[in-house]
Short mmCIF file of C-alpha atoms in Angstrom, two decimals:
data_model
loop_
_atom_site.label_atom_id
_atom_site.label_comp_id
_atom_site.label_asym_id
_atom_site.label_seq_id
_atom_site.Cartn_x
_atom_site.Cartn_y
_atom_site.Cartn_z
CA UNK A 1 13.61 -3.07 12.17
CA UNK A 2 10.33 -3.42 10.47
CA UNK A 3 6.66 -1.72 11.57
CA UNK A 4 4.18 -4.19 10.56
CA UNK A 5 0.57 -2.33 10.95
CA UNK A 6 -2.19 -4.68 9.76
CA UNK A 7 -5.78 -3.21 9.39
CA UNK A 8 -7.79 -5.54 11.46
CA UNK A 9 -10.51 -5.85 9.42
CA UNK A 10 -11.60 -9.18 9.04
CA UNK A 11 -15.09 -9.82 6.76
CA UNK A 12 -13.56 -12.87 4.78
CA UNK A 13 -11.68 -14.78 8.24
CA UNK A 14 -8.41 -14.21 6.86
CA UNK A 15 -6.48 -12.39 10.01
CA UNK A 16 -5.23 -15.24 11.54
CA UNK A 17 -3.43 -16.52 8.28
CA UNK A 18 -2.48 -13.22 7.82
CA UNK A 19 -0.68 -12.40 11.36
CA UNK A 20 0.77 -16.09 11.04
CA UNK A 21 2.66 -15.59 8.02
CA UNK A 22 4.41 -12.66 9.65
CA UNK A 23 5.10 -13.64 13.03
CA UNK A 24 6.01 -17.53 11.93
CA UNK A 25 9.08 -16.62 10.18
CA UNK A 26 12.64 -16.99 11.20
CA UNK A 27 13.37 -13.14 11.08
CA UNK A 28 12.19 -12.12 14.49
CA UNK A 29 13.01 -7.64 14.30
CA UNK A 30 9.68 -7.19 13.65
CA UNK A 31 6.88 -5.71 15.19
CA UNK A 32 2.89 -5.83 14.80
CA UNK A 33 0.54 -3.23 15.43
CA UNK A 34 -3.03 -4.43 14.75
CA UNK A 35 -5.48 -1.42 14.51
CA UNK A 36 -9.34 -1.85 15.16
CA UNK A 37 -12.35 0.24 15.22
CA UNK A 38 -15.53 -0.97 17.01
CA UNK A 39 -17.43 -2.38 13.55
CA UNK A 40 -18.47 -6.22 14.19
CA UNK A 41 -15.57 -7.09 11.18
CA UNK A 42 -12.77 -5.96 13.31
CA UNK A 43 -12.47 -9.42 15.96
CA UNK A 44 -10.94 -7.81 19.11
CA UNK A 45 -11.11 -11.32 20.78
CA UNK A 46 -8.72 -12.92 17.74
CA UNK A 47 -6.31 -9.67 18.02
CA UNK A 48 -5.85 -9.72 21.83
CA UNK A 49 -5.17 -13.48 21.48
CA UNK A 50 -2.52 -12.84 19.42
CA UNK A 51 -1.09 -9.96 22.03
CA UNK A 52 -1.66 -12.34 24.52
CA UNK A 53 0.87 -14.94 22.99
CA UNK A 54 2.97 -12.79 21.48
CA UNK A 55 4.41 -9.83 22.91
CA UNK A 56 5.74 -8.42 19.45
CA UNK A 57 2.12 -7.73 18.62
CA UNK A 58 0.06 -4.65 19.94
CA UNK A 59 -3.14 -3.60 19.55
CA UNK A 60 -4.94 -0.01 18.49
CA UNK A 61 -8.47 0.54 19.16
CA UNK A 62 -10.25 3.58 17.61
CA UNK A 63 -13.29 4.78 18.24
CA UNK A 64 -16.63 4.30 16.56
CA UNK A 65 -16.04 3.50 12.04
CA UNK A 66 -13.32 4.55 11.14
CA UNK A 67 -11.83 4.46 7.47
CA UNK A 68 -8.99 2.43 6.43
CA UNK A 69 -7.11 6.07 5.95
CA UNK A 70 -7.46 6.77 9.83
CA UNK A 71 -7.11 3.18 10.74
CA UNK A 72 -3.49 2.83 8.70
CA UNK A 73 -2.40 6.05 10.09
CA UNK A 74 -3.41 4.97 13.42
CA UNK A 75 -0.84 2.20 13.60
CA UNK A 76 1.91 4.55 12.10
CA UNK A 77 1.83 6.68 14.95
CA UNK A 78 2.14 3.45 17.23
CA UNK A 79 4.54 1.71 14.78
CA UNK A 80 8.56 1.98 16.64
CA UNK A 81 10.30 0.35 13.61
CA UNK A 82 12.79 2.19 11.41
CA UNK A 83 10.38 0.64 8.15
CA UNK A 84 7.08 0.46 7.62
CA UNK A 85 4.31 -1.84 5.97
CA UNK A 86 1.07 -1.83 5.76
CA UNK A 87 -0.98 -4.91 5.31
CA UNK A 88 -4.47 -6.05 5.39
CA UNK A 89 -6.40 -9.08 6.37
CA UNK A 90 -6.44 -10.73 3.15
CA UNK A 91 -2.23 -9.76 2.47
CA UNK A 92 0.37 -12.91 3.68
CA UNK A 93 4.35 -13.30 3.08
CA UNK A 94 5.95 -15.82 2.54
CA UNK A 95 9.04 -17.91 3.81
CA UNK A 96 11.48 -16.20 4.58
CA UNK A 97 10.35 -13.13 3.29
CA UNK A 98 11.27 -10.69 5.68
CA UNK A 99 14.61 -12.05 6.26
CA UNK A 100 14.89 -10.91 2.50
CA UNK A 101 13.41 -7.67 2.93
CA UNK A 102 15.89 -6.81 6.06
CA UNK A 103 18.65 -8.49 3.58
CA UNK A 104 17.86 -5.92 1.17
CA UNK A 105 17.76 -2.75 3.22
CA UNK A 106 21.25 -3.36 4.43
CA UNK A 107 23.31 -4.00 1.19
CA UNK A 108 21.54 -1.06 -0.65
CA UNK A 109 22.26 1.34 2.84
CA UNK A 110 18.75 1.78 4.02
CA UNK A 111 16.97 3.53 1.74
CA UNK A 112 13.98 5.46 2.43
CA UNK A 113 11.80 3.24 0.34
CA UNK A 114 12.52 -0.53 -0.60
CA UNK A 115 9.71 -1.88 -3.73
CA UNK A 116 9.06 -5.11 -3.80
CA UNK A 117 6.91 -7.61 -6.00
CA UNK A 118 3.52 -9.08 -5.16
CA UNK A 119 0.90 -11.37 -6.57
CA UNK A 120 -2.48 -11.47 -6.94
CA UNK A 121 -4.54 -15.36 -6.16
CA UNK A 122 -7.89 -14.96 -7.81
CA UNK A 123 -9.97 -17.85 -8.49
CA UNK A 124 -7.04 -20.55 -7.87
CA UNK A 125 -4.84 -18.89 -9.62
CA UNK A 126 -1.95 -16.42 -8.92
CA UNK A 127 -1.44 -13.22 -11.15
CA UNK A 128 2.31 -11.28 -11.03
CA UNK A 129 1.34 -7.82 -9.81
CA UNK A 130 1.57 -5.09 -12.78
CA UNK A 131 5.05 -3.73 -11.36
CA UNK A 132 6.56 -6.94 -12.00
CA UNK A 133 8.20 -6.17 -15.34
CA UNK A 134 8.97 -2.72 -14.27
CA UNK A 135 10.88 -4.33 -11.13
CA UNK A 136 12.67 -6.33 -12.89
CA UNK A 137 14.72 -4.13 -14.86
CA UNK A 138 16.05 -2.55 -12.15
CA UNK A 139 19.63 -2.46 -11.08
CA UNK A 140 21.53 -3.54 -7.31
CA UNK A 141 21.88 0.63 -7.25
CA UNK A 142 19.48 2.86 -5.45
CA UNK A 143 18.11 5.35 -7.42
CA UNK A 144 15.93 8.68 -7.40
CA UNK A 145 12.69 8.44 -8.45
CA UNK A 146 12.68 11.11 -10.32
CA UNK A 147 15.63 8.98 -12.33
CA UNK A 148 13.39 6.25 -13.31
CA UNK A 149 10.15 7.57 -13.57
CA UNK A 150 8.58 4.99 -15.74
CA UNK A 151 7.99 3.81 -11.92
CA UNK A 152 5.08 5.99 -11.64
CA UNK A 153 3.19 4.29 -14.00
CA UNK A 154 2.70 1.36 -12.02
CA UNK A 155 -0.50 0.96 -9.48
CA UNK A 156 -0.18 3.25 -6.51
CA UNK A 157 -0.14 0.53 -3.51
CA UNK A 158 0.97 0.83 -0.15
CA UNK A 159 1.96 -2.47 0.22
CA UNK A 160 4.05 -3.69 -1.77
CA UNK A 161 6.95 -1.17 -0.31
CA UNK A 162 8.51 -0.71 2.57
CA UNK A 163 9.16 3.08 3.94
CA UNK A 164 11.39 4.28 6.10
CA UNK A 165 9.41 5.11 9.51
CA UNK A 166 11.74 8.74 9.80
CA UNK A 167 10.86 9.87 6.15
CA UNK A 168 6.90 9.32 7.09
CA UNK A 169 7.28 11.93 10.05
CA UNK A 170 9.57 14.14 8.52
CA UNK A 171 7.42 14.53 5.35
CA UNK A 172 4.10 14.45 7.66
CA UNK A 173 2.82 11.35 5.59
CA UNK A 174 -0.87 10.68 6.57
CA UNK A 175 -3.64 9.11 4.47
CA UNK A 176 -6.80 10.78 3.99
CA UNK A 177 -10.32 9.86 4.74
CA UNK A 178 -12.14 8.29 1.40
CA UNK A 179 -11.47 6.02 -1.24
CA UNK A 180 -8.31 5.38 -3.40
CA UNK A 181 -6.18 6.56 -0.08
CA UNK A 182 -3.12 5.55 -0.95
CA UNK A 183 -2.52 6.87 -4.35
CA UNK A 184 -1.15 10.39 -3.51
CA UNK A 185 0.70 9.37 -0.31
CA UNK A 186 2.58 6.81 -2.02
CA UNK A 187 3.68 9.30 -4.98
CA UNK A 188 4.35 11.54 -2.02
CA UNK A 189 6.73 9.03 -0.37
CA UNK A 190 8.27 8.16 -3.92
CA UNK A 191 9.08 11.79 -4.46
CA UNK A 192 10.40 12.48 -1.11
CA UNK A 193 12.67 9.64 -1.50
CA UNK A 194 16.25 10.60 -1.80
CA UNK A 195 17.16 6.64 -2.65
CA UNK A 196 14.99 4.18 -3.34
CA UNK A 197 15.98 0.59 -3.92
CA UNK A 198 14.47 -2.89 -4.94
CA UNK A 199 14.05 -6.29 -3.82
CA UNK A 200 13.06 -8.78 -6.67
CA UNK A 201 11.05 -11.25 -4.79
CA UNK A 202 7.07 -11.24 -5.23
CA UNK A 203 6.92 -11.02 -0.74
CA UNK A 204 3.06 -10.05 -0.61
CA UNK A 205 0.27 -11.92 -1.83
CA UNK A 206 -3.11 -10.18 -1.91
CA UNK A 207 -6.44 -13.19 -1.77
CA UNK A 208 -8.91 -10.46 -3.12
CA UNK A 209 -10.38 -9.47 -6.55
CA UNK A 210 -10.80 -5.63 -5.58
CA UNK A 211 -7.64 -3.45 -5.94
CA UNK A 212 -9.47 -0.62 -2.84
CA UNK A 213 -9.74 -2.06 0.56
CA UNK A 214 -12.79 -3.74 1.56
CA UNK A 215 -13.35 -1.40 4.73
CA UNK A 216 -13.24 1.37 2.61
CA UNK A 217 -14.43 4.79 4.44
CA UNK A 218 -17.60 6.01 5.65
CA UNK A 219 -17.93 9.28 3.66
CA UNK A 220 -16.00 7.95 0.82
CA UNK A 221 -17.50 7.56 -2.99
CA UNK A 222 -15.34 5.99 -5.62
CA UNK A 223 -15.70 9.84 -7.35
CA UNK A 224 -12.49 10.63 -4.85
CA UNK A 225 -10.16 9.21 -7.18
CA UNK A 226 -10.06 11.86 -9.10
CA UNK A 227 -9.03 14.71 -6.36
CA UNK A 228 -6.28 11.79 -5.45
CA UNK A 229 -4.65 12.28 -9.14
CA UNK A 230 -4.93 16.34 -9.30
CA UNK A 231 -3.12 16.07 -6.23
CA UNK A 232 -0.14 13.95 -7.24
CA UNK A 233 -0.12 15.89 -10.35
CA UNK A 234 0.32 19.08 -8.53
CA UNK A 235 3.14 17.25 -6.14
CA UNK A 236 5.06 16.74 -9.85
CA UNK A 237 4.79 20.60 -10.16
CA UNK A 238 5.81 21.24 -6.73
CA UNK A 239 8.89 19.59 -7.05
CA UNK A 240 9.81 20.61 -10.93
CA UNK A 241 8.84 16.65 -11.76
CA UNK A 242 6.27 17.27 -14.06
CA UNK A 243 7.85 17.23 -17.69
CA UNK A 244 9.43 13.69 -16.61
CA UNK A 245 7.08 11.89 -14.76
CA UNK A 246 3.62 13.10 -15.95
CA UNK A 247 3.22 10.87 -18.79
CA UNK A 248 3.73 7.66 -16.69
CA UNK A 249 1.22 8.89 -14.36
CA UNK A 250 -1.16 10.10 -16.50
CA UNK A 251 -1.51 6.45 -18.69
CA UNK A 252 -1.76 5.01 -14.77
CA UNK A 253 -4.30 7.37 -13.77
CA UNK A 254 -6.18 6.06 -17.28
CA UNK A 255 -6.23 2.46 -16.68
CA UNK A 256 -7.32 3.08 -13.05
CA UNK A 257 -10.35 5.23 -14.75
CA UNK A 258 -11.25 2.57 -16.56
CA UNK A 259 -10.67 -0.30 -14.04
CA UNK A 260 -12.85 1.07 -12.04
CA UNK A 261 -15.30 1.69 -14.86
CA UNK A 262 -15.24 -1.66 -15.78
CA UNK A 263 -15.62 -3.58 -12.29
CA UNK A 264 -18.57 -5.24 -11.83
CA UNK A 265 -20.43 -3.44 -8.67
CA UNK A 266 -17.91 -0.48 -8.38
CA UNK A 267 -20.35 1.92 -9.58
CA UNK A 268 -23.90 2.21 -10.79
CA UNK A 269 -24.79 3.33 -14.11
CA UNK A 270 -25.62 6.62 -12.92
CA UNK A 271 -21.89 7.17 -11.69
CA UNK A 272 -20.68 5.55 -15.40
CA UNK A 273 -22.40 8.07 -16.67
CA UNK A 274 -21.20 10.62 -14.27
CA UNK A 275 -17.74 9.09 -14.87
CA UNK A 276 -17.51 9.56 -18.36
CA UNK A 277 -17.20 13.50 -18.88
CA UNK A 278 -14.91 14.06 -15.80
CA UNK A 279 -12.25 11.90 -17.74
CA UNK A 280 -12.68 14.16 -21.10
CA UNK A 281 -12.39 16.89 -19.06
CA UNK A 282 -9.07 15.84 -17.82
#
């Protein structure tokens, strides 16, 4: 039932933690496909252990770098489940987590998208995700997106959803190469979405301070945020969304502005000051 595609990177030695919490639990239709490239964080020797022991795990090796766009992509093409969720090295769930999750799908009718809640453990402590609030006003009902588009103001993550593996092909879902991959392809997905439904359990928790992925992308700069946002803003157009859902997106694309201004090491005071007129201007 559920894709599983993990991006093997590995710089902190959280993998095996990682693949345990998935493949320990008691819900067994589930399938992992661990993606590599041939950088010294990926472990190949810890991943083919794993597909050694257990025979719901595979393993994709790329070529050369590659970005965590190509690398997450990589492992959709592989992935044979009907859902699909993508985690990283530092992500685990919980208990009985995706007993929940596969729970879920079948009393709301499989919907092409199933949100869930994560947290956040940051210096010994563990931080509700921003969507929690919006989560949990939410009915049993699936819903368009385009019906509760207050949705869109929450961060742009691609894991802390499920998506339906035959909505991905059908709307040619791919991330990009760069940084900030996953904002437009998960408005994409959320505005394909006939029905969309959600689970009220926090099922992912993320052990890293950074909201972008650690492997980031070999030609990507933190300036591609910005192209991410004009193109979600021109999906809204696209698809007649833009009176109702443009003011949600725009106070998220703010506050990711100004995260990333604010983080300590994201960018040099050269790009601040780069930064700084590109948001007037929007």
């Amino acid at each position: 039932m559920i894709s599983v595609i993990v991006a093997a990177y590995d710089l902190q030695g959280q993998l095996g933690v990682c693949l345990d919490s998935i493949l320990n639990q008691s819900f067994r239709d589930v399938e992992v496909v661990a993606v590599l490239d041939q950088s010294a964080e990926f472990p190949a020797g810890l991943v083919d252990d794993y597909a050694r022991r257990d025979e719901r795990v595979s393993v994709v090796r790329l070529t050369g770098v590659a970005g965590i766009g190509r690398i997450r992509n990589a492992g959709a093409e592989r992935a044979a489940g009907d859902y699909l969720l993508f985690l990283d090295s530092d992500h685990i769930i919980g208990g009985e987590t995706l007993q929940a999750m596969a729970d879920r799908l079948q009393s709301a009718d499989e919907p092409d998208v199933l949100l869930f809640g994560h947290t956040r453990l940051h210096r010994g402590r563990s931080w509700p995700g921003a969507a929690a609030g919006l989560l949990a006003r939410q009915g049993r009902e699936p819903f368009a997106s385009i019906d509760q588009p207050e949705l869109f103001g929450a961060p742009a993550y691609s894991w802390d959803r499920l998506v339906r593996r035959d909505l991905w092909i059908r709307q040619e879902l791919a991330f990009p190469d760069g940084l900030h991959e996953e904002v437009t392809v998960v408005h994409r997905a959320m505005l394909a979405a006939d029905r969309v439904a959600v689970l009220k359990w926090n099922c992912v928790q993320i052990r890293r301070r950074h909201t972008q992925h650690p492997a980031g992308s070999p030609d990507g700069t933190h300036f591609d945020v910005f192209g991410r946002y004009e193109e979600s803003f021109d999906l809204l157009e696209e698809r007649d969304a833009l009176d109702v859902v443009a003011p949600f997106l725009f106070t998220r694309m703010i506050r990711h502005y100004l995260f990333l201004l604010n983080l300590q090491g994201c960018l040099s005071r050269s790009d601040t000051a780069a930064v700084v007129p590109i948001m007037v201007g929007r």
